[in-house]
Short mmCIF file of C-alpha atoms and ligand atoms in Angstrom, two decimals:
data_model
loop_
_atom_site.label_atom_id
_atom_site.label_comp_id
_atom_site.label_asym_id
_atom_site.label_seq_id
_atom_site.Cartn_x
_atom_site.Cartn_y
_atom_site.Cartn_z
CA UNK A 1 -40.89 -67.78 -3.56
CA UNK A 2 -43.19 -64.76 -3.81
CA UNK A 3 -41.69 -61.41 -2.86
CA UNK A 4 -43.91 -59.72 -0.26
CA UNK A 5 -45.80 -56.73 -1.66
CA UNK A 6 -44.32 -53.40 -0.48
CA UNK A 7 -46.32 -51.52 2.12
CA UNK A 8 -48.68 -48.93 0.65
CA UNK A 9 -46.41 -45.91 0.07
CA UNK A 10 -48.63 -43.59 2.08
CA UNK A 11 -48.18 -45.85 5.11
CA UNK A 12 -44.36 -45.99 4.91
CA UNK A 13 -42.54 -43.74 7.33
CA UNK A 14 -40.03 -41.52 5.58
CA UNK A 15 -39.41 -39.22 8.53
CA UNK A 16 -40.33 -35.55 8.64
CA UNK A 17 -39.39 -32.32 6.89
CA UNK A 18 -39.82 -28.59 7.42
CA UNK A 19 -42.60 -26.86 5.52
CA UNK A 20 -44.21 -23.42 5.49
CA UNK A 21 -47.80 -24.03 6.51
CA UNK A 22 -50.98 -21.93 6.37
CA UNK A 23 -53.81 -23.79 8.11
CA UNK A 24 -56.29 -20.91 7.83
CA UNK A 25 -56.74 -17.84 5.67
CA UNK A 26 -55.20 -14.57 6.79
CA UNK A 27 -52.24 -12.18 6.66
CA UNK A 28 -48.56 -13.22 6.52
CA UNK A 29 -48.56 -13.75 10.32
CA UNK A 30 -50.56 -16.97 9.97
CA UNK A 31 -47.61 -18.64 8.23
CA UNK A 32 -45.64 -21.06 10.39
CA UNK A 33 -42.77 -23.49 9.90
CA UNK A 34 -43.94 -27.00 10.90
CA UNK A 35 -42.50 -30.50 10.86
CA UNK A 36 -44.69 -32.50 8.50
CA UNK A 37 -44.44 -35.98 6.98
CA UNK A 38 -41.75 -36.27 4.32
CA UNK A 39 -43.37 -37.69 1.18
CA UNK A 40 -42.53 -41.10 -0.27
CA UNK A 41 -42.16 -41.48 -4.04
CA UNK A 42 -44.50 -43.98 -5.69
CA UNK A 43 -44.00 -45.54 -9.12
CA UNK A 44 -43.24 -42.83 -11.67
CA UNK A 45 -42.52 -40.14 -9.04
CA UNK A 46 -39.39 -38.19 -8.11
CA UNK A 47 -38.65 -37.11 -4.56
CA UNK A 48 -36.90 -33.76 -4.85
CA UNK A 49 -34.88 -32.09 -2.15
CA UNK A 50 -36.10 -28.56 -2.77
CA UNK A 51 -33.74 -25.62 -2.38
CA UNK A 52 -35.74 -22.64 -3.63
CA UNK A 53 -39.18 -21.32 -4.49
CA UNK A 54 -40.91 -18.00 -5.15
CA UNK A 55 -43.71 -16.08 -3.45
CA UNK A 56 -46.10 -14.83 -6.11
CA UNK A 57 -49.08 -12.48 -6.11
CA UNK A 58 -51.36 -15.44 -6.86
CA UNK A 59 -50.02 -17.41 -3.87
CA UNK A 60 -50.59 -14.40 -1.60
CA UNK A 61 -54.22 -14.27 -2.79
CA UNK A 62 -54.48 -17.97 -1.93
CA UNK A 63 -52.92 -17.47 1.52
CA UNK A 64 -55.32 -14.63 2.28
CA UNK A 65 -58.36 -16.41 0.76
CA UNK A 66 -59.10 -13.19 -1.10
CA UNK A 67 -62.20 -13.20 -3.29
CA UNK A 68 -64.96 -15.70 -4.00
CA UNK A 69 -63.17 -17.37 -6.92
CA UNK A 70 -60.11 -17.97 -4.70
CA UNK A 71 -62.30 -19.52 -1.98
CA UNK A 72 -64.14 -21.68 -4.50
CA UNK A 73 -60.83 -23.08 -5.71
CA UNK A 74 -58.72 -23.18 -2.54
CA UNK A 75 -61.47 -24.07 -0.07
CA UNK A 76 -64.46 -22.11 1.22
CA UNK A 77 -63.62 -22.08 4.94
CA UNK A 78 -60.02 -23.26 5.17
CA UNK A 79 -57.19 -23.99 2.71
CA UNK A 80 -57.26 -27.36 0.94
CA UNK A 81 -53.49 -27.05 0.42
CA UNK A 82 -51.88 -25.92 3.73
CA UNK A 83 -48.45 -26.00 2.07
CA UNK A 84 -48.49 -23.63 -0.89
CA UNK A 85 -45.66 -22.91 -3.33
CA UNK A 86 -45.36 -24.02 -6.94
CA UNK A 87 -41.90 -23.28 -8.35
CA UNK A 88 -39.05 -25.49 -7.19
CA UNK A 89 -35.39 -26.16 -7.89
CA UNK A 90 -33.29 -28.83 -6.25
CA UNK A 91 -31.85 -32.31 -6.46
CA UNK A 92 -33.55 -35.67 -7.07
CA UNK A 93 -33.11 -37.58 -3.81
CA UNK A 94 -35.05 -40.76 -4.67
CA UNK A 95 -37.13 -42.14 -7.50
CA UNK A 96 -40.11 -44.50 -7.48
CA UNK A 97 -40.04 -47.65 -9.62
CA UNK A 98 -40.41 -47.18 -13.42
CA UNK A 99 -38.74 -43.75 -13.51
CA UNK A 100 -36.40 -43.51 -16.50
CA UNK A 101 -36.09 -39.81 -17.42
CA UNK A 102 -34.31 -38.77 -14.22
CA UNK A 103 -31.99 -40.32 -11.68
CA UNK A 104 -30.87 -39.69 -8.13
CA UNK A 105 -28.54 -36.69 -7.98
CA UNK A 106 -29.98 -34.86 -11.01
CA UNK A 107 -30.42 -31.12 -10.62
CA UNK A 108 -33.99 -30.30 -11.67
CA UNK A 109 -36.41 -27.38 -11.65
CA UNK A 110 -40.05 -26.87 -12.51
CA UNK A 111 -43.47 -26.27 -11.06
CA UNK A 112 -45.87 -28.38 -9.04
CA UNK A 113 -48.64 -26.23 -10.58
CA UNK A 114 -52.00 -27.04 -8.95
CA UNK A 115 -50.49 -29.66 -6.63
CA UNK A 116 -48.65 -26.88 -4.72
CA UNK A 117 -46.38 -28.08 -1.84
CA UNK A 118 -43.19 -26.32 -2.98
CA UNK A 119 -42.74 -24.30 0.25
CA UNK A 120 -41.16 -27.38 1.76
CA UNK A 121 -37.83 -29.18 2.00
CA UNK A 122 -39.07 -32.09 -0.12
CA UNK A 123 -41.74 -32.51 -2.77
CA UNK A 124 -42.96 -35.09 -5.25
CA UNK A 125 -43.43 -34.67 -8.99
CA UNK A 126 -44.20 -37.30 -11.57
CA UNK A 127 -41.43 -37.82 -14.10
CA UNK A 128 -43.82 -36.71 -16.87
CA UNK A 129 -44.83 -33.66 -14.80
CA UNK A 130 -43.60 -30.08 -15.16
CA UNK A 131 -39.95 -30.80 -14.39
CA UNK A 132 -36.83 -30.26 -16.50
CA UNK A 133 -33.07 -30.31 -15.88
CA UNK A 134 -32.04 -27.13 -14.05
CA UNK A 135 -30.84 -24.73 -16.78
CA UNK A 136 -27.05 -24.88 -17.08
CA UNK A 137 -25.27 -22.00 -15.42
CA UNK A 138 -28.17 -21.08 -13.11
CA UNK A 139 -28.30 -21.46 -9.33
CA UNK A 140 -31.44 -22.81 -7.63
CA UNK A 141 -32.56 -19.26 -6.79
CA UNK A 142 -32.02 -18.16 -10.38
CA UNK A 143 -33.80 -21.25 -11.71
CA UNK A 144 -37.01 -20.59 -9.77
CA UNK A 145 -36.89 -16.93 -10.80
CA UNK A 146 -36.22 -17.63 -14.47
CA UNK A 147 -39.42 -19.72 -14.67
CA UNK A 148 -41.52 -17.54 -12.32
CA UNK A 149 -43.19 -14.90 -14.53
CA UNK A 150 -42.09 -16.52 -17.80
CA UNK A 151 -44.37 -19.52 -17.38
CA UNK A 152 -47.25 -17.03 -17.45
CA UNK A 153 -45.89 -14.51 -19.97
CA UNK A 154 -44.91 -17.03 -22.64
CA UNK A 155 -48.38 -18.54 -23.30
CA UNK A 156 -49.88 -15.04 -23.35
CA UNK A 157 -47.45 -13.62 -25.89
CA UNK A 158 -46.88 -16.70 -28.04
CA UNK A 159 -50.30 -18.40 -27.96
CA UNK A 160 -52.90 -15.73 -27.08
CA UNK A 161 -51.32 -12.73 -28.87
CA UNK A 162 -49.39 -14.76 -31.50
CA UNK A 163 -46.78 -12.05 -31.33
CA UNK A 164 -44.87 -11.55 -34.60
CA UNK A 165 -41.57 -9.95 -35.50
CA UNK A 166 -41.99 -6.23 -36.01
CA UNK A 167 -45.18 -5.91 -33.95
CA UNK A 168 -45.50 -3.33 -31.24
CA UNK A 169 -46.27 -4.55 -27.70
CA UNK A 170 -46.90 -2.55 -24.56
CA UNK A 171 -46.21 -4.30 -21.24
CA UNK A 172 -48.07 -2.74 -18.32
CA UNK A 173 -46.57 -3.70 -14.94
CA UNK A 174 -43.21 -4.17 -16.59
CA UNK A 175 -41.24 -4.41 -13.32
CA UNK A 176 -43.09 -7.39 -11.81
CA UNK A 177 -42.38 -11.07 -12.33
CA UNK A 178 -44.67 -11.43 -15.34
CA UNK A 179 -43.72 -7.99 -16.71
CA UNK A 180 -39.93 -8.47 -16.63
CA UNK A 181 -40.40 -11.83 -18.35
CA UNK A 182 -42.77 -10.33 -20.91
CA UNK A 183 -40.27 -7.63 -21.94
CA UNK A 184 -37.57 -10.23 -22.55
CA UNK A 185 -39.80 -12.74 -24.35
CA UNK A 186 -41.32 -10.05 -26.59
CA UNK A 187 -37.82 -8.93 -27.58
CA UNK A 188 -36.92 -12.55 -28.35
CA UNK A 189 -39.98 -12.67 -30.65
CA UNK A 190 -38.66 -9.61 -32.48
CA UNK A 191 -41.28 -7.15 -31.22
CA UNK A 192 -40.82 -3.49 -30.35
CA UNK A 193 -41.49 -3.17 -26.62
CA UNK A 194 -42.85 -0.29 -24.58
CA UNK A 195 -42.58 -0.91 -20.82
CA UNK A 196 -44.87 0.81 -18.31
CA UNK A 197 -43.65 1.03 -14.70
CA UNK A 198 -42.92 3.56 -11.97
CA UNK A 199 -39.98 5.98 -12.03
CA UNK A 200 -37.64 3.80 -9.96
CA UNK A 201 -37.94 0.86 -12.37
CA UNK A 202 -37.56 2.61 -15.74
CA UNK A 203 -33.82 1.91 -16.03
CA UNK A 204 -34.27 -1.79 -15.25
CA UNK A 205 -36.89 -2.07 -18.01
CA UNK A 206 -34.46 -0.53 -20.51
CA UNK A 207 -31.69 -2.91 -19.39
CA UNK A 208 -34.03 -5.84 -20.01
CA UNK A 209 -34.47 -4.64 -23.58
CA UNK A 210 -37.45 -2.27 -23.62
CA UNK A 211 -37.27 0.07 -26.63
CA UNK A 212 -39.37 2.72 -24.88
CA UNK A 213 -40.52 3.27 -21.31
CA UNK A 214 -43.51 5.08 -19.83
CA UNK A 215 -43.62 6.20 -16.22
CA UNK A 216 -47.19 5.50 -15.15
CA UNK A 217 -46.95 8.12 -12.41
CA UNK A 218 -46.49 10.82 -15.08
CA UNK A 219 -48.19 9.56 -18.24
CA UNK A 220 -51.30 7.52 -19.06
CA UNK A 221 -50.38 5.08 -21.86
CA UNK A 222 -54.00 4.83 -23.02
CA UNK A 223 -53.60 8.38 -24.45
CA UNK A 224 -51.20 6.98 -27.10
CA UNK A 225 -53.91 6.43 -29.73
CA UNK A 226 -53.75 3.54 -32.29
CA UNK A 227 -50.18 2.68 -31.25
CA UNK A 228 -49.87 -0.96 -30.14
CA UNK A 229 -50.61 -4.35 -31.70
CA UNK A 230 -50.68 -5.93 -28.26
CA UNK A 231 -51.23 -4.51 -24.79
CA UNK A 232 -50.23 -7.03 -22.12
CA UNK A 233 -51.63 -5.74 -18.85
CA UNK A 234 -49.71 -8.02 -16.48
CA UNK A 235 -51.05 -6.35 -13.33
CA UNK A 236 -54.58 -5.53 -14.54
CA UNK A 237 -54.40 -1.87 -13.53
CA UNK A 238 -56.02 -0.84 -16.82
CA UNK A 239 -58.93 -2.47 -18.67
CA UNK A 240 -59.99 -3.37 -22.20
CA UNK A 241 -62.43 -0.43 -22.26
CA UNK A 242 -59.68 2.06 -21.37
CA UNK A 243 -56.89 0.45 -23.38
CA UNK A 244 -58.70 -0.25 -26.65
CA UNK A 245 -58.14 3.27 -28.01
CA UNK A 246 -54.36 2.70 -27.71
CA UNK A 247 -54.60 -0.51 -29.78
CA UNK A 248 -54.08 -0.55 -33.52
CA UNK A 249 -56.91 -1.99 -35.63
CA UNK A 250 -57.15 -5.74 -34.92
CA UNK A 251 -54.92 -5.39 -31.82
CA UNK A 252 -55.30 -7.42 -28.62
CA UNK A 253 -55.63 -6.47 -24.96
CA UNK A 254 -54.47 -9.28 -22.65
CA UNK A 255 -54.93 -9.29 -18.90
CA UNK A 256 -53.84 -11.73 -16.18
CA UNK A 257 -56.71 -11.18 -13.77
CA UNK A 258 -60.09 -12.84 -14.30
CA UNK A 259 -63.33 -10.89 -13.91
CA UNK A 260 -66.86 -11.35 -15.29
CA UNK A 261 -66.23 -8.25 -17.45
CA UNK A 262 -63.09 -9.56 -19.18
CA UNK A 263 -64.70 -12.97 -19.74
CA UNK A 264 -67.70 -11.28 -21.38
CA UNK A 265 -65.42 -8.99 -23.44
CA UNK A 266 -63.35 -11.97 -24.53
CA UNK A 267 -66.49 -13.83 -25.63
CA UNK A 268 -68.00 -11.01 -27.67
CA UNK A 269 -64.72 -9.76 -29.23
CA UNK A 270 -64.00 -13.31 -30.41
CA UNK A 271 -67.29 -13.27 -32.33
CA UNK A 272 -66.90 -9.89 -34.01
CA UNK A 273 -63.99 -8.45 -36.00
CA UNK A 274 -61.76 -5.71 -34.61
CA UNK A 275 -59.90 -5.32 -31.36
CA UNK A 276 -59.78 -8.34 -29.06
CA UNK A 277 -59.79 -8.85 -25.29
CA UNK A 278 -58.31 -12.02 -23.81
CA UNK A 279 -57.34 -13.77 -20.61
CA UNK A 280 -55.49 -17.08 -20.22
CA UNK A 281 -55.30 -19.46 -17.27
CA UNK A 282 -51.67 -20.47 -17.52
CA UNK A 283 -51.58 -22.13 -14.09
CA UNK A 284 -54.05 -24.73 -15.37
CA UNK A 285 -51.90 -25.80 -18.35
CA UNK A 286 -51.41 -29.55 -18.82
CA UNK A 287 -48.02 -30.98 -17.68
CA UNK A 288 -46.85 -31.72 -21.23
CA UNK A 289 -47.55 -28.11 -22.21
CA UNK A 290 -45.75 -26.86 -19.10
CA UNK A 291 -42.71 -29.02 -19.92
CA UNK A 292 -42.56 -27.47 -23.40
CA UNK A 293 -42.81 -24.00 -21.85
CA UNK A 294 -40.08 -24.74 -19.27
CA UNK A 295 -37.80 -26.22 -21.94
CA UNK A 296 -38.29 -23.18 -24.21
CA UNK A 297 -37.40 -20.76 -21.40
CA UNK A 298 -34.45 -22.90 -20.27
CA UNK A 299 -33.04 -22.81 -23.79
CA UNK A 300 -33.28 -19.02 -23.92
CA UNK A 301 -31.68 -18.74 -20.46
CA UNK A 302 -28.80 -21.05 -21.38
CA UNK A 303 -28.21 -19.00 -24.53
CA UNK A 304 -28.08 -15.81 -22.43
CA UNK A 305 -31.20 -14.44 -24.11
CA UNK A 306 -33.37 -14.47 -20.96
CA UNK A 307 -32.18 -13.56 -17.47
CA UNK A 308 -33.80 -14.13 -14.08
CA UNK A 309 -34.79 -10.95 -12.23
CA UNK A 310 -34.59 -11.35 -8.45
CA UNK A 311 -35.88 -8.40 -6.45
CA UNK A 312 -35.46 -9.95 -2.99
CA UNK A 313 -34.40 -13.23 -1.35
CA UNK A 314 -35.56 -14.64 2.00
CA UNK A 315 -34.80 -17.88 3.83
CA UNK A 316 -38.00 -19.92 4.28
CA UNK A 317 -38.00 -19.08 8.01
CA UNK A 318 -38.62 -15.44 6.96
CA UNK A 319 -41.18 -16.23 4.30
CA UNK A 320 -43.78 -14.04 6.03
CA UNK A 321 -41.63 -11.02 5.12
CA UNK A 322 -41.65 -12.15 1.49
CA UNK A 323 -45.46 -12.32 1.63
CA UNK A 324 -45.55 -8.82 3.14
CA UNK A 325 -43.45 -7.52 0.25
CA UNK A 326 -45.62 -9.20 -2.41
CA UNK A 327 -48.79 -7.95 -0.68
CA UNK A 328 -47.61 -4.36 -1.31
CA UNK A 329 -48.09 -4.94 -5.05
CA UNK A 330 -44.70 -3.34 -5.69
CA UNK A 331 -42.13 -6.13 -5.70
CA UNK A 332 -39.68 -6.14 -8.57
CA UNK A 333 -39.11 -9.39 -10.46
CA UNK A 334 -39.23 -12.44 -8.21
CA UNK A 335 -39.37 -12.77 -4.41
CA UNK A 336 -37.21 -15.86 -3.93
CA UNK A 337 -37.39 -18.23 -0.95
CA UNK A 338 -34.31 -20.33 -0.15
CA UNK A 339 -34.85 -23.64 1.61
CA UNK A 340 -32.60 -25.79 3.76
CA UNK A 341 -29.86 -23.22 4.12
CA UNK A 342 -27.90 -24.99 1.40
CA UNK A 343 -25.82 -22.67 -0.76
CA UNK A 344 -26.88 -22.58 -4.43
N1 LIG B 1 -53.97 -15.70 -15.40
C1 LIG B 1 -53.00 -16.47 -14.94
O1 LIG B 1 -52.89 -17.65 -15.27
C2 LIG B 1 -51.97 -15.88 -13.99
C3 LIG B 1 -50.80 -16.59 -13.68
C4 LIG B 1 -49.86 -16.01 -12.85
C5 LIG B 1 -50.09 -14.75 -12.32
N2 LIG B 1 -51.26 -14.11 -12.60
C6 LIG B 1 -51.52 -12.76 -12.06
O2 LIG B 1 -50.65 -11.88 -12.72
C7 LIG B 1 -50.52 -10.71 -11.94
C8 LIG B 1 -49.09 -10.22 -12.00
O3 LIG B 1 -48.24 -11.11 -11.35
P1 LIG B 1 -46.76 -10.67 -11.01
O4 LIG B 1 -46.15 -11.83 -10.30
O5 LIG B 1 -46.07 -10.13 -12.19
O6 LIG B 1 -47.05 -9.49 -9.99
P2 LIG B 1 -45.99 -8.65 -9.18
O7 LIG B 1 -44.61 -9.09 -9.52
O8 LIG B 1 -46.40 -8.66 -7.76
O9 LIG B 1 -46.25 -7.17 -9.79
C9 LIG B 1 -45.74 -6.12 -9.08
C10 LIG B 1 -45.40 -5.01 -10.04
O10 LIG B 1 -46.59 -4.34 -10.43
C11 LIG B 1 -46.23 -3.00 -10.69
N3 LIG B 1 -47.34 -2.07 -10.57
C12 LIG B 1 -48.05 -1.79 -9.44
N4 LIG B 1 -48.99 -0.85 -9.73
C13 LIG B 1 -48.85 -0.54 -11.04
C14 LIG B 1 -49.55 0.35 -11.92
N5 LIG B 1 -50.55 1.12 -11.49
N6 LIG B 1 -49.15 0.38 -13.20
C15 LIG B 1 -48.15 -0.38 -13.67
N7 LIG B 1 -47.44 -1.23 -12.87
C16 LIG B 1 -47.80 -1.32 -11.56
C17 LIG B 1 -45.18 -2.70 -9.66
O11 LIG B 1 -44.31 -1.75 -10.21
P3 LIG B 1 -43.95 -0.41 -9.41
O12 LIG B 1 -43.37 -0.85 -8.11
O13 LIG B 1 -43.00 0.23 -10.35
O14 LIG B 1 -45.25 0.31 -9.21
C18 LIG B 1 -44.49 -4.04 -9.39
O15 LIG B 1 -43.21 -4.14 -9.98
C19 LIG B 1 -51.00 -11.08 -10.53
O16 LIG B 1 -52.24 -10.45 -10.29
C20 LIG B 1 -51.20 -12.58 -10.59
O17 LIG B 1 -52.23 -13.03 -9.76
C21 LIG B 1 -52.19 -14.64 -13.42
#
């Protein structure tokens, strides 16, 4: 006897879940908690009960619809993805047929990357997506924070800069999510690190391993002539034009924020010898690449060679406050969101 075909997964009713929703562009006040359909895992997918996420500068740009490039990607008039959020950490609640790498009850963490949807109680990822076992010894809050800035900083330092032991790297914005990760990763690569941040964050940068610190409110690092092999401008408050004099011959200036100028500088410095300018688009990395990145960071974290930096934690019901903090441009480390009120 033939077994009846299962209903199309999208048509099956799996109940509802709470999610943080932004149905239009605007300030943090537009965010609302709504009951939305709980997703159903299809073949090859994991349904994850999500317990934590992070609010990032990039997600705040998306919420606000700031800038033409943001609108072109996220939707010209209204958001294509009403539920934002990328980083997640939680427990596999169900698996679709054919899943072999994970099973129900596994603790996992990762990123939904350009699928978003992590500001919700449940989310789907494919088993070959950007998901790994939650690093041993870390809570869900720590797991989302450990991957937050590191997923960006690692490709910049390892792949764009090809950072080598003994090289000198300056991290501008060293107290943010990307900056705190960059200090730690650069030290793991055997570099000498100079961290640039404001007065209040100098001690933290030293604790994370910085060999030298510069208070940007008192000193302009670009006056340190011919000093650095790599300048990683994680917050794009400088520029290649200003920073190049502080680079050694053949050094690289890396920035996280796209602009026509940096794209042009990257193109022409790749054609001629001398100092280079570069930007990477780490959020667009392929899942297999993201898995390698997550696994690398997890290994460092489990070995105690990379620690999560959590500046503030909010329950998802107070996520608007997290957005307000990130919008100031002065958060330290990660702004963590806890979901479901479940203890880590
Ligand atoms: N290209 C990509 O693929 C990619 C991926 C992810 C993120 N990004 C971008 O990367 C950027 C950084 O992200 P993030 O999460 O690290 O940001 P963040 O955590 O919000 O950065 C905040 C930090 O910036 C510091 N800061 C503010 N003004 C500064 C200045 N004038 N000089 C030096 N530091 C300053 C602040 O330190 P004080 O409080 O001490 O001032 C604060 O700790 C964002 O613009 C984001 O959109 C790009």
